[in-house]
Amino acid sequence: MPGPLDGVRVFDLTLWMVGPWASTQLGALGADVIHIEQPSIDPRTLGAGVPPTINGTSIGYMTWNQNKRGLFLDLKSAADRQTAYELLQTCDVFLINMRPGAAERMGVGYEQVKAVNPDIIYTAITGWGEVGPMRDKPGADVQAQYFTGFWSVSGAEGGRPEVYRHMAQIDATTGNVAAQAVLMGLLARKRTGQGQRIHVGMLRAGMALQSGRIAENLSTGALHQPQGSAAFATAPDQALQCQWGDWIGISVTSEDEWQRFAAVMRASEAEVDGIDELATDPRWSTNRDRVARRIELADILQAGFLQRPRHYWMLRLSAAGIPCGYPISFETLQHHAQAIENQYLREVETSGWGNVWTGGAPWEFSTTPARWFGACLPGEHTGEILDELAAQRATADEPTPVIGD
Amino acid sequence: MPGPLDGYRVIEIAEGVAGPHTAMSLGDAGADVIKIEPPQGDRSRGWAPSLNGDSPVFRTLNRSKRGIVLDWSSEQDIETARRLLTQADVAVVDKYGLPPELGWEQLNAPGLVYCAISGFGPRGPWADHPISEIGTQMASEATSSLGNLGEPPVRHGSDIGSVFAANNAIQAICGALYARDDSDPSNPTGGQRVEVSLFGSLIAMRSTLWVALSNPDEWWGFHLDSYVKPPDHGYQCRDLPIYFSLARIRGEAFESLIDELDMAWARDHPDYDMLRTDGAGGAGRYAAELKPLWERGFANFDADQVMEIVERHGGWAFPMHDYERLSQDPQVAAVEAIIDLEQSDGPIMRQVAPPWDFEGTPVSTPTRPSPGLGEHQEEVLTELESLG
């Protein structure tokens, strides 16, 4: 059985990460994604030239253009633009992430595309939005991290807030949100029979990612300061060090879990004052009490956890249904049953860069499986796609309308 | 005009962040969402801080829903849930106490898209581990991009694993609905089960790093650097920190920038050539080494002044907001990223808006606040009766 978007075709006029990540998702869901590049593209700038490279190409390009076919089109040339319109007639989705006005200059603004294909789901992605004083500023992950406050809630206990150093989280979030919008647009088209224009911006997608934390500030004025591994809303919910120095992360987020957690601590027979009375001590009666005395509670728990090895705690906490986990390095994840059995981390073949490791499809469908394959080279499928168009032209009843420049 | 998901009915049996965020988004987009809570309520009602007896997280992530209470110790309530599910288009469930009778295999609901959200995925030795934000952030290496090597782990302070999973769940649900409603009538796809986890979603979001680690031409890049760079607090000015990039500023423009920032002293510094060529900002190769030089200059100016000078010379600069400054920023107002939502018990609550603009099927400001515990019990059960 093919993927859920089998039969859907995407005209993918995207660059850098945000747009390409959206179409990577649609490709994984089974859509035929045709990724457009300028034939004159300098391979060194592909994927915005994000270092490092593999065989001279940015790892950005090969991460963000998986699950697609590659087509060269020069939208500044009249002939290629005509090909683009012909191709657009066969597409369900148009995706672009360029600054406001760029699409119109290339002849692929919404009105221009709609004239060729009125049913299209036209999705434009911007950094800061299509209005407002920042509409023309470039938007990238690190800037969005800073601007949306994403950096402001993480850091060592008592230290200064810090940036998430592996950039891409807000880029990818915006891509995911754009993919959602496309899917919702396709579903709406089934009901209404109509295409439409959709816009998604990094600013609002980045804020939606943090809607819980932002709501805490908006509704109570709370301005969180970094507190290491500890959660803001729940306690105990943090990393603790075990015997021999290993770390474990535990989350107690309901009163029922707290009672079971307290029972595990008591059964451990760790020699710490207060550890036997966790379930009954009025200081810890409710989650809000525990959050208010978070550090006092953590001191007791930390002393207890240090007395038994991590595997002791993993076994006992898991058996009691208490959420937990521990740090796993990339080298271990590559072989870890939890990542491999669910195909969350996988090695894929590419045309130009050998085998690369990548995250896999984050979903599992029982009937219409998702797929995942290595990035296309720029323009790799140009001949194949143009042949398909020619075959279609031979059987078409009506000529493609010519759209004036 | 109704939203893009108008006409779909969603049943949510989930707590905390991941499941509720998923169903909230479907509700924001126009679906009719019914949230089923246990008698003690969704656990996040008791999270900190308190907001009129609930928490801000609960009130935000449960808007655009109606709410009922069912008790899994009652067979009749399980039967009610089963009937609600078999008549719905979508189920959003997590593993918090779901009775076995309501599992996908047991339901016999051929048209239902049944989305199960878990901590670590449907298979493998940790398949039964419950949802844990800190546990999955650690297991997916997310914590290695924060803090200092050798020091205690630092979590990302937003619930990123849960919201990444929610974003993926929304895609999976919409994809499965599309497959269901688009199939050839002679060979219908029908509903199906889809599985999404926090762990899998966090790993997917770090794909750029996994590719960078594959077999790079050189061991440098701001993805790989997340392992070796010290914490990045931004560039501190006299009042506030900023982010800036000089990628395109060279030659005379650079010298003029240095003069305006009163940084002539830097020309005698042994790292001046590096300063002129590295571009600066968090992505620069030698950003960590050069930061003290920039900060020595910026200490004499407010953030607004430095940003103005940098931009006038052709670079880019951005303020580093906390949530308070963010909510007051004119750009946030211009794109209407924050909405006012009147709560069922009275006061207006400010919340983050849904992230999409649909021009044909607009998602207007959600009008339905989070439900009180069991608020729509009678209404929903009466509807169920009328459906027979």
Tab-separated table of C-alpha atoms in Angstrom, chain B residues 68-303:
chain	number	residue	atom	x	y	z
B	68	ILE	CA	-16.747	15.450	29.498
B	69	VAL	CA	-15.739	13.170	32.375
B	70	LEU	CA	-15.744	9.375	32.178
B	71	ASP	CA	-14.590	6.908	34.811
B	72	TRP	CA	-12.762	3.808	33.542
B	73	SER	CA	-13.837	1.855	36.599
B	74	SER	CA	-17.373	1.973	35.220
B	75	GLU	CA	-18.196	-0.417	32.366
B	76	GLN	CA	-20.963	1.909	31.268
B	77	ASP	CA	-18.514	4.797	30.886
B	78	ILE	CA	-16.139	2.630	28.866
B	79	GLU	CA	-19.065	1.747	26.619
B	80	THR	CA	-19.902	5.444	26.240
B	81	ALA	CA	-16.324	6.155	25.201
B	82	ARG	CA	-16.387	3.253	22.772
B	83	ARG	CA	-19.509	4.619	21.144
B	84	LEU	CA	-18.058	8.102	20.923
B	85	LEU	CA	-14.919	6.711	19.315
B	86	THR	CA	-16.686	4.525	16.764
B	87	GLN	CA	-18.696	7.551	15.588
B	88	ALA	CA	-15.711	9.892	15.377
B	89	ASP	CA	-13.222	10.567	12.590
B	90	VAL	CA	-10.153	10.864	14.818
B	91	ALA	CA	-9.000	9.570	18.191
B	92	VAL	CA	-6.028	11.142	19.990
B	93	VAL	CA	-4.905	8.890	22.823
B	94	ASP	CA	-1.855	8.519	25.027
B	95	LYS	CA	-1.078	5.716	27.417
B	96	TYR	CA	-2.140	7.405	30.647
B	97	GLY	CA	-4.578	4.816	31.990
B	98	LEU	CA	-6.387	3.998	28.738
B	99	PRO	CA	-8.521	0.863	29.307
B	100	PRO	CA	-7.663	-2.073	27.004
B	101	GLU	CA	-11.209	-2.098	25.600
B	102	LEU	CA	-10.431	1.230	23.926
B	103	GLY	CA	-7.306	0.013	22.102
B	104	TRP	CA	-7.315	0.153	18.302
B	105	GLU	CA	-7.531	-3.605	17.871
B	106	GLN	CA	-10.511	-3.863	20.221
B	107	LEU	CA	-12.560	-0.974	18.886
B	108	ASN	CA	-13.714	-2.270	15.505
B	109	ALA	CA	-14.088	1.251	14.122
B	110	PRO	CA	-13.105	0.828	10.459
B	111	GLY	CA	-13.337	4.509	9.557
B	112	LEU	CA	-11.457	5.870	12.573
B	113	VAL	CA	-8.010	7.458	12.399
B	114	TYR	CA	-6.591	6.364	15.744
B	115	CYS	CA	-3.490	8.316	16.746
B	116	ALA	CA	-1.539	6.911	19.669
B	117	ILE	CA	1.129	9.145	21.185
B	118	SER	CA	3.808	7.501	23.299
B	119	GLY	CA	7.084	8.398	24.966
B	120	PHE	CA	9.396	6.095	23.045
B	121	GLY	CA	7.495	4.464	20.160
B	122	PRO	CA	5.404	1.339	19.604
B	123	ARG	CA	8.263	-1.194	19.506
B	124	GLY	CA	11.536	-1.835	21.300
B	125	PRO	CA	12.517	-2.397	24.916
B	126	TRP	CA	11.190	0.998	26.034
B	127	ALA	CA	7.830	0.766	24.240
B	128	ASP	CA	5.974	0.752	27.551
B	129	HIS	CA	7.849	3.634	29.165
B	130	PRO	CA	5.393	6.474	29.754
B	131	ILE	CA	5.767	9.953	28.273
B	132	SER	CA	8.627	11.903	29.830
B	133	GLU	CA	9.902	15.230	28.561
B	134	ILE	CA	13.240	15.046	30.411
B	135	GLY	CA	13.660	11.307	29.740
B	136	THR	CA	13.180	11.684	25.980
B	137	GLN	CA	15.244	14.887	25.755
B	138	MET	CA	18.134	13.030	27.386
B	139	ALA	CA	17.716	9.830	25.357
B	140	SER	CA	17.634	11.719	22.040
B	141	GLU	CA	20.764	13.688	22.967
B	142	ALA	CA	18.880	16.991	22.977
B	143	THR	CA	20.497	17.846	26.301
B	144	SER	CA	23.948	17.696	24.673
B	145	SER	CA	23.166	20.983	22.894
B	146	LEU	CA	22.799	22.827	26.193
B	147	GLY	CA	24.994	23.327	29.243
B	148	ASN	CA	28.673	22.629	29.696
B	149	LEU	CA	30.522	19.395	28.980
B	150	GLY	CA	30.895	17.420	32.199
B	151	GLU	CA	28.321	19.447	34.102
B	152	PRO	CA	24.746	18.422	35.005
B	153	PRO	CA	22.324	17.994	32.082
B	154	VAL	CA	20.229	20.998	31.038
B	155	ARG	CA	16.760	20.495	29.564
B	156	HIS	CA	15.154	22.737	27.023
B	157	GLY	CA	12.729	24.713	29.167
B	158	SER	CA	9.852	24.516	26.685
B	159	ASP	CA	8.199	21.119	26.318
B	160	ILE	CA	9.860	20.593	22.948
B	161	GLY	CA	9.613	16.794	22.792
B	162	SER	CA	5.891	16.932	23.478
B	163	VAL	CA	5.171	19.727	20.994
B	164	PHE	CA	7.369	18.166	18.287
B	165	ALA	CA	5.340	14.976	18.764
B	166	ALA	CA	2.111	16.972	18.582
B	167	ASN	CA	3.218	18.623	15.340
B	168	ASN	CA	4.012	15.224	13.868
B	169	ALA	CA	0.738	13.770	15.152
B	170	ILE	CA	-1.224	16.523	13.399
B	171	GLN	CA	0.521	15.695	10.128
B	172	ALA	CA	-0.052	11.964	10.568
B	173	ILE	CA	-3.742	12.444	11.391
B	174	CYS	CA	-4.371	14.780	8.453
B	175	GLY	CA	-2.426	12.436	6.153
B	176	ALA	CA	-4.466	9.439	7.272
B	177	LEU	CA	-7.742	11.385	6.867
B	178	TYR	CA	-6.659	12.317	3.357
B	179	ALA	CA	-5.898	8.687	2.502
B	180	ARG	CA	-9.233	7.593	3.989
B	181	ASP	CA	-11.323	10.175	2.160
B	182	ASP	CA	-9.435	9.999	-1.110
B	183	SER	CA	-9.481	6.281	-1.681
B	184	ASP	CA	-10.922	4.466	-4.581
B	185	PRO	CA	-14.471	3.441	-3.474
B	186	SER	CA	-13.894	-0.104	-4.709
B	187	ASN	CA	-10.790	-0.433	-2.547
B	188	PRO	CA	-11.201	1.890	0.439
B	189	THR	CA	-8.223	2.621	2.652
B	190	GLY	CA	-10.453	3.196	5.659
B	191	GLY	CA	-9.220	4.418	8.988
B	192	GLN	CA	-6.002	3.214	10.517
B	193	ARG	CA	-3.752	3.456	13.518
B	194	VAL	CA	-0.900	5.961	13.486
B	195	GLU	CA	1.846	6.038	16.086
B	196	VAL	CA	3.947	9.041	17.089
B	197	SER	CA	6.421	9.401	19.956
B	198	LEU	CA	8.365	12.133	21.694
B	199	PHE	CA	11.617	10.196	21.287
B	200	GLY	CA	11.132	9.645	17.547
B	201	SER	CA	10.121	13.260	17.031
B	202	LEU	CA	13.149	14.623	18.897
B	203	ILE	CA	15.436	12.382	16.819
B	204	ALA	CA	13.782	13.514	13.570
B	205	MET	CA	14.288	17.151	14.567
B	206	ARG	CA	18.011	16.518	15.020
B	207	SER	CA	18.439	15.021	11.515
B	208	THR	CA	20.771	17.799	10.387
B	209	LEU	CA	23.126	16.804	13.168
B	210	TRP	CA	22.975	13.095	12.321
B	211	VAL	CA	23.856	13.846	8.683
B	212	ALA	CA	26.660	16.166	9.821
B	213	LEU	CA	28.059	13.306	11.888
B	214	SER	CA	27.897	10.845	8.959
B	215	ASN	CA	31.242	11.365	7.275
B	216	PRO	CA	32.013	15.061	6.951
B	217	ASP	CA	34.830	16.541	4.910
B	218	GLU	CA	35.938	18.422	8.021
B	219	TRP	CA	34.899	18.390	11.646
B	220	TRP	CA	33.461	21.860	11.854
B	221	GLY	CA	30.026	23.435	11.526
B	222	PHE	CA	27.517	25.015	13.841
B	223	HIS	CA	25.625	21.745	14.141
B	224	LEU	CA	28.700	19.744	15.145
B	225	ASP	CA	29.797	22.615	17.358
B	226	SER	CA	26.910	22.002	19.701
B	227	TYR	CA	29.144	19.416	21.362
B	228	VAL	CA	32.149	21.607	22.017
B	229	LYS	CA	31.061	25.214	22.295
B	230	PRO	CA	30.452	26.747	25.694
B	231	PRO	CA	26.939	27.981	26.494
B	232	ASP	CA	25.952	30.908	24.239
B	233	HIS	CA	24.212	33.714	26.090
B	234	GLY	CA	24.228	36.113	23.152
B	235	TYR	CA	26.216	39.348	22.924
B	236	GLN	CA	25.716	41.452	26.027
B	237	CYS	CA	25.288	45.195	25.478
B	238	ARG	CA	24.981	47.779	28.273
B	239	ASP	CA	21.348	46.839	28.953
B	240	LEU	CA	20.359	43.704	27.058
B	241	PRO	CA	21.912	40.977	24.902
B	242	ILE	CA	21.540	40.869	21.111
B	243	TYR	CA	22.296	38.544	18.219
B	244	PHE	CA	24.098	39.959	15.199
B	245	SER	CA	25.714	38.856	11.964
B	246	LEU	CA	28.301	40.679	9.881
B	247	ALA	CA	28.429	38.091	7.122
B	248	ARG	CA	28.420	40.746	4.362
B	249	ILE	CA	30.393	43.526	6.019
B	250	ARG	CA	33.988	43.773	4.832
B	251	GLY	CA	36.624	46.389	4.048
B	252	GLU	CA	35.780	50.050	4.580
B	253	ALA	CA	32.333	49.324	5.953
B	254	PHE	CA	33.899	47.107	8.593
B	255	GLU	CA	36.431	49.768	9.579
B	256	SER	CA	33.646	52.342	9.844
B	257	LEU	CA	31.646	49.972	12.039
B	258	ILE	CA	34.619	49.538	14.367
B	259	ASP	CA	34.999	53.327	14.610
B	260	GLU	CA	31.327	53.917	15.402
B	261	LEU	CA	31.452	51.298	18.116
B	262	ASP	CA	34.521	53.074	19.629
B	263	MET	CA	36.502	49.887	19.109
B	264	ALA	CA	39.675	51.383	17.602
B	265	TRP	CA	41.609	49.563	20.327
B	266	ALA	CA	40.674	46.282	18.640
B	267	ARG	CA	43.008	47.083	15.702
B	268	ASP	CA	45.959	46.377	17.972
B	269	HIS	CA	44.502	43.109	19.162
B	270	PRO	CA	46.240	39.936	17.856
B	271	ASP	CA	42.828	38.522	16.806
B	272	TYR	CA	41.825	41.551	14.722
B	273	ASP	CA	42.203	39.738	11.386
B	274	MET	CA	39.951	36.994	12.655
B	275	LEU	CA	37.462	39.603	13.840
B	276	ARG	CA	37.347	41.118	10.334
B	277	THR	CA	36.749	37.826	8.550
B	278	ASP	CA	34.739	35.509	10.802
B	279	GLY	CA	31.361	37.150	10.275
B	280	ALA	CA	30.415	36.916	13.939
B	281	GLY	CA	27.129	35.867	15.426
B	282	GLY	CA	26.458	32.474	16.967
B	283	ALA	CA	27.234	30.716	13.677
B	284	GLY	CA	30.743	32.102	13.179
B	285	ARG	CA	33.513	29.561	13.362
B	286	TYR	CA	35.405	31.485	16.017
B	287	ALA	CA	32.367	33.118	17.609
B	288	ALA	CA	33.200	31.881	21.095
B	289	GLU	CA	36.812	33.127	20.885
B	290	LEU	CA	35.850	36.535	19.509
B	291	LYS	CA	32.844	37.259	21.694
B	292	PRO	CA	34.844	38.955	24.496
B	293	LEU	CA	36.166	41.523	22.010
B	294	TRP	CA	32.706	42.415	20.718
B	295	GLU	CA	31.257	42.541	24.212
B	296	ARG	CA	34.014	44.902	25.364
B	297	GLY	CA	32.864	47.266	22.628
B	298	PHE	CA	29.109	46.730	23.073
B	299	ALA	CA	29.356	47.416	26.827
B	300	ASN	CA	29.365	51.144	26.027
B	301	PHE	CA	26.054	51.073	24.110
B	302	ASP	CA	22.474	49.987	24.642
B	303	ALA	CA	21.195	47.072	22.550
